[in-house]
Each structure stands twice: as C-alpha cells, then as structure tokens.
Coordinates of C-alpha atoms in Angstrom, one line a residue:
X5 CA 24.2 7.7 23.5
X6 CA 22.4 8.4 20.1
X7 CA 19.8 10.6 20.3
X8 CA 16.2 9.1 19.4
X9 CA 14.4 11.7 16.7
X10 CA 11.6 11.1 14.6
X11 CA 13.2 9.7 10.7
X12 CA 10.3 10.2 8.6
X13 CA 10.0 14.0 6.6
X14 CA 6.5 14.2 7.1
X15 CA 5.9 13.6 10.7
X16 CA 8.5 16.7 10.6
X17 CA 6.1 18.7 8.5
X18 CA 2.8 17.6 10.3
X19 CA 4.4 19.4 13.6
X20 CA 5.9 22.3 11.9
X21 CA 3.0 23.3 9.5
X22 CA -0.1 23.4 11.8
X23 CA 1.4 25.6 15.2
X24 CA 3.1 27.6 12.3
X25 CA -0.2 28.5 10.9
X26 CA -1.9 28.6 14.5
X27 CA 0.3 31.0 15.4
X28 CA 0.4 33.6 12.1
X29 CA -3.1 33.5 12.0
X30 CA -4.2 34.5 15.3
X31 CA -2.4 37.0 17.2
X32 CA 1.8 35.7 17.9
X33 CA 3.3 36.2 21.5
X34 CA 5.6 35.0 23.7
X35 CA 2.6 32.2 24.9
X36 CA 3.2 30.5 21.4
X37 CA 7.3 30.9 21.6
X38 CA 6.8 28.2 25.1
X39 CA 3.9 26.0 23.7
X40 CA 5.8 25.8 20.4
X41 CA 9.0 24.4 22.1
X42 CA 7.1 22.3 24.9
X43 CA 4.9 20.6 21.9
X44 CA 8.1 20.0 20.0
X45 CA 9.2 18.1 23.3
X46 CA 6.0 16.1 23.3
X47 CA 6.3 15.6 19.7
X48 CA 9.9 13.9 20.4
X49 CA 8.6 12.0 23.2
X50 CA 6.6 9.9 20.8
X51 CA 9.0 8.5 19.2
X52 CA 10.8 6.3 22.3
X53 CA 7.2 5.7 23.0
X54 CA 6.3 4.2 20.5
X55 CA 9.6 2.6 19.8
X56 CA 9.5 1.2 23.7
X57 CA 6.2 -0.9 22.8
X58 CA 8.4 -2.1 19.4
X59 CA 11.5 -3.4 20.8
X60 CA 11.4 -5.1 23.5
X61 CA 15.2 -5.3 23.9
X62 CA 15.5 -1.4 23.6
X63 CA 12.8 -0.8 26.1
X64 CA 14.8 0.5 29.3
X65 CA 16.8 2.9 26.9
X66 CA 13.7 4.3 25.1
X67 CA 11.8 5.2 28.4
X68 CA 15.2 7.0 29.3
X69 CA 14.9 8.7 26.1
X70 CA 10.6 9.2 26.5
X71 CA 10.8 10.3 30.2
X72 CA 13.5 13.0 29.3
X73 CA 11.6 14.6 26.7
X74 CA 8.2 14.4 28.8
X75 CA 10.2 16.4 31.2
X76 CA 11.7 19.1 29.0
X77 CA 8.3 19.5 27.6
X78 CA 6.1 19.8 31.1
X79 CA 8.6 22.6 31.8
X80 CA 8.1 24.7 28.7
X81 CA 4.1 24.0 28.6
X82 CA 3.1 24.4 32.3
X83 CA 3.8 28.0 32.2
X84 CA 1.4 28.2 29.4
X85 CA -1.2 26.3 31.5
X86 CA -0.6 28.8 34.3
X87 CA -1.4 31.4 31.8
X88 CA -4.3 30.3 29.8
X89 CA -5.4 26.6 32.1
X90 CA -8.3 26.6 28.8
X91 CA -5.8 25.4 26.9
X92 CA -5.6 21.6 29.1
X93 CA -8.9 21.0 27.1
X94 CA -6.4 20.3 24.3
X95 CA -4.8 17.1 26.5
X96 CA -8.6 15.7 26.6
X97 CA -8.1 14.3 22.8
X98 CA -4.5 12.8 23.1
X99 CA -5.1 9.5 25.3
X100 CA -7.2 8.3 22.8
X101 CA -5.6 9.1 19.5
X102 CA -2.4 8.0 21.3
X103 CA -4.2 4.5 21.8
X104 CA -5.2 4.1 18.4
X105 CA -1.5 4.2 17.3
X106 CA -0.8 2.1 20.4
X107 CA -3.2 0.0 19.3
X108 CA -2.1 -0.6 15.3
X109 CA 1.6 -0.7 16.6
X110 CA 0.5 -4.0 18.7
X111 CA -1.7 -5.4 15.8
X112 CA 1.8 -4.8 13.6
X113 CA -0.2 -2.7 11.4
X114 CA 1.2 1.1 11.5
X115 CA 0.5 1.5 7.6
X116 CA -3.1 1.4 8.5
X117 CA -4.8 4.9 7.0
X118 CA -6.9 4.9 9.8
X119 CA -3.4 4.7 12.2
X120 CA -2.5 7.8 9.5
X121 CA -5.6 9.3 10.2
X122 CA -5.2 9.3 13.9
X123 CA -1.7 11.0 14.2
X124 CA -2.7 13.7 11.8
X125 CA -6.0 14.6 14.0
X126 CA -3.4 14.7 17.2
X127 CA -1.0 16.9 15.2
X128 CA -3.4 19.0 13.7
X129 CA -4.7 19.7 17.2
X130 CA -1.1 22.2 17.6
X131 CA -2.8 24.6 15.3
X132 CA -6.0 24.3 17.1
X133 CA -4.3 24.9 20.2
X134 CA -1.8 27.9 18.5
X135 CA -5.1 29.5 17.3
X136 CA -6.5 29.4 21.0
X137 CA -3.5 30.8 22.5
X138 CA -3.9 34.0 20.1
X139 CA -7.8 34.2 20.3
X140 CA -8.3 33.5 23.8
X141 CA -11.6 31.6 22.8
X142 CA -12.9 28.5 20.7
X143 CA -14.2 30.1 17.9
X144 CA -15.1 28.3 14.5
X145 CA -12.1 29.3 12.7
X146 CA -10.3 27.0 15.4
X147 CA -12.3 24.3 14.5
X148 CA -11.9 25.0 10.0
X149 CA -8.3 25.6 10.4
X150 CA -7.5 22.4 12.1
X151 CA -10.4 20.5 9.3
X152 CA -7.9 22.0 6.5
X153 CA -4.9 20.2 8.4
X154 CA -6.2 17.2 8.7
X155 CA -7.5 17.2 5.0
X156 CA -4.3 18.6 3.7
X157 CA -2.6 16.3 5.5
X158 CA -4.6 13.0 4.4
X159 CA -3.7 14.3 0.8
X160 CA 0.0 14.1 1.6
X161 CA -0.2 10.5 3.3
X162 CA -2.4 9.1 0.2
X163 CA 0.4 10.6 -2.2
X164 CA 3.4 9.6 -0.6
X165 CA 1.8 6.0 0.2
X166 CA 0.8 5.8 -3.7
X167 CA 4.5 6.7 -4.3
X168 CA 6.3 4.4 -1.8
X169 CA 4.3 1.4 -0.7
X170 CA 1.4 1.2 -2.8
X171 CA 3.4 2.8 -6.4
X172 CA 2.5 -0.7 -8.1
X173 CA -1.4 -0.5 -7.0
X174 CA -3.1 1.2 -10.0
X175 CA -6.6 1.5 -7.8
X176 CA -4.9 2.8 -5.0
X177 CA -3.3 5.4 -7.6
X178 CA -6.4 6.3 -8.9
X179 CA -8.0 6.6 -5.4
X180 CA -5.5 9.0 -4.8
X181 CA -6.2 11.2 -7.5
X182 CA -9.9 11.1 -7.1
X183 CA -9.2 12.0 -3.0
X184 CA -7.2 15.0 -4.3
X185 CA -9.5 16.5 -6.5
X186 CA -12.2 16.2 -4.0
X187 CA -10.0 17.9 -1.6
X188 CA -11.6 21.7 -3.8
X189 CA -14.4 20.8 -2.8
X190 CA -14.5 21.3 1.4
X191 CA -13.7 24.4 1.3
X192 CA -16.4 26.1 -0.1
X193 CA -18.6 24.5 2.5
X194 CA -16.4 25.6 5.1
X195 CA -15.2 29.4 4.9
X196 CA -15.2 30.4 0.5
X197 CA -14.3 28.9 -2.6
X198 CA -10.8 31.2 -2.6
X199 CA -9.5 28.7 0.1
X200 CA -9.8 26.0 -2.1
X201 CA -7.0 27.7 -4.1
X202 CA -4.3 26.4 -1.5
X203 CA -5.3 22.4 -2.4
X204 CA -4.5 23.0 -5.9
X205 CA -0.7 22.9 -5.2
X206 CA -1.2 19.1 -4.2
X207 CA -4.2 18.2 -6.8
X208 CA -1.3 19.0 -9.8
X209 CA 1.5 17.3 -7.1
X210 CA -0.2 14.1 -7.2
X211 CA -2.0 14.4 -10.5
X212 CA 1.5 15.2 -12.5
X213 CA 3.7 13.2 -10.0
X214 CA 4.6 9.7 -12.5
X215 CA 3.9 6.5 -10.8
X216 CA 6.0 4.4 -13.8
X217 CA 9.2 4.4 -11.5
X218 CA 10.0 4.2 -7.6
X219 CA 11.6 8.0 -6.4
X220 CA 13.8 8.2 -3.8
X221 CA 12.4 8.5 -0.3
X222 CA 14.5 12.0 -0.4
X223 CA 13.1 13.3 -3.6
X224 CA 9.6 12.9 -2.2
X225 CA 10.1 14.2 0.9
X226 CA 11.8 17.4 -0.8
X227 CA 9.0 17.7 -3.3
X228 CA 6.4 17.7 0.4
X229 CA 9.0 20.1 2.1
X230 CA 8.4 22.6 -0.3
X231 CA 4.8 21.8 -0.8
X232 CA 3.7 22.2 3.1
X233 CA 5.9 25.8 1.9
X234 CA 3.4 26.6 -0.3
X235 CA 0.3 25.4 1.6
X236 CA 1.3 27.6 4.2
X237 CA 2.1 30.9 2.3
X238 CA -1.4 29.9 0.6
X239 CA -2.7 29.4 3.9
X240 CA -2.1 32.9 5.0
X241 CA -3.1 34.8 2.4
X242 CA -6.5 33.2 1.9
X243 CA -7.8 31.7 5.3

C-alpha cells in the first residue's frame, strides 16, 4: 500500500517553519519534541481527509490512511494535554478553518485565496501553540508571532500563484508585488521596524523573480525552501 503524504513543497514548509520558530523562541523541551511529532501526524491526516471527500472511489482506503494518522497523532499529543490541558484551547479554531477547506473542496474551488488563507491561519496556529508550550501563558508575542506567519505566508502563496497558475495575469503580477512591499509595513505596528528586515528576503524574491517564462514546479519550490531558511534565521535574530 502507497503511503498517502502531502505533494506540494509548501504545505511542507507551512508545518515546518511555524512550530520551528514556536519552539526556538520560547523556551525548547521535551513538551515540544511530542507536540512536534503528534502535529506532524495531524498534519498527515489531512491529506486522506481531504482526498476522501475528492474521490469517491478512493474513499474506504483514504479513511484507512486518515484514521491511522489520527491515531498515531492522539498518542503523541495527549501526553501533552495531560501536561499543559491550556493547550486544547488550540483545537477550538480547527473545526472551522477545516470547514472552510471542506467547504472550497465541495464547491471544486481549492485555488481560492481565501481557501489559502484558511490553511495558513490553521498552520500558523503550531507556532502559536509551540510558543505556549515554552511560555506557559498567552502572551502578545503568541499572538505577533503567529500574525508574521500568516503574513509571511500569504506572501509565499501570492508568489508562487503569480508564478504557476496566474504567471500570464499581469494584474495579478502586479498585485503581488504591491502585497509584498506592504508586507514592511506590519511590522512596525506590531513589535519594531527591525522585524520588517526578515520580509525583505521575499519583497526582492518576488520583485526580481521574472514572470516572462513558466519555472519548474521544483525550481520554485527550492527557491521557497531556502527562503522559509532565511525567514527563520531572520526570525530569530530579530523577533
């Protein structure tokens, strides 16, 4: 049986980057280690999810697939409840963002922004949770750190979309550009103009990136690889 994994780079990169950065910037411990590796379970789960309300022939086999990871995951992430049970406030935000996904995969309209816009809120809710588990409280930071997520984040789905699906669309081009530069501005409302520092990586990324030819799925996904690299390093030294 072929295992069922997530294809796309950057759903890879939107679980990675924000418990990564959750965890560094609070206070790491073992807590993190089984939240890390139950969310990763969660964050496979999706996939047969979502691919069970797709296919209708595949359905039995995916809810094999969903059930298994649901399991794997409860077991790595109840411990963690036992430890901090704060942290089930988390689980409050998922039924819904889930159903907005549910909900565009029904209407056959997953390259909806707002359907974007929902599964980076859900993902960026890892670091949120990663920077609880180290603070032991909801502080503010919690709340900036998961708003820089979500607008690094709707940087990277505006550029790759400019590059794969919209790469003809001039005005969507533009729109991209204009959406990056803006992206220096948040940040001096939210914590200090250094943080703004760690968007300019993606404002020359998309500004610089040529739109005159299609790239390769791969060569983008390398180029966002090592960006979400550099957003992270940046991340660290200036949060």
């Amino acid at each position: 049986m072929k295992l069922v994994l997530p294809r796309e780079h950057g759903t890879w990169a939107m679980f990675l980057l924000p418990v990564l950065l959750g965890t560094f910037l609070s206070s790491p411990s073992f807590v993190h280690v089984l939240f890390i590796v139950g969310w990763f379970f969660l964050f496979l789960s999706a996939t047969p999810m979502y691919n069970a309300i797709r296919m209708e022939r595949k359905r039995k086999e995916m809810m094999k697939w969903f059930i298994t990871y649901l399991a794997f995951g409860l077991i790595f992430l109840i411990p963690v409840i036992l430890i901090q049970p704060r942290i089930v406030y988390f689980s409050l935000c998922l039924p819904p963002l889930i159903g907005v996904n549910v909900y565009f995969i029904l209407e056959k309209n997953e390259r909806s922004l707002w359907n974007d816009f929902s599964g980076i809120v859900l993902f960026s809710l890892g670091g949120a949770a990663t920077y609880f588990l180290g603070t032991k409280s909801f502080t503010s930071e919690m709340v900036n750190l998961s708003l820089y997520l979500i607008l690094y984040f709707m940087g990277s789905a505006f550029y790759v979309k400019s590059l794969i699906r919209e790469w003809k669309n001039k005005k969507f081009k533009w729109f991209s550009h204009v959406f990056h530069g803006l992206l220096l501005i948040p940040p001096i409302f939210i914590t200090s103009m250094t943080m703004s520092l760690a968007y300019v990586p993606n404002v020359l990324k998309d500004w610089f990136t040529t739109r005159k030819r299609r790239l390769k799925p791969i060569h983008i996904g390398i180029t966002e690889i090592v960006n979400a690299c550099v957003f992270f390093v940046l991340c660290l030294l200036l949060f």
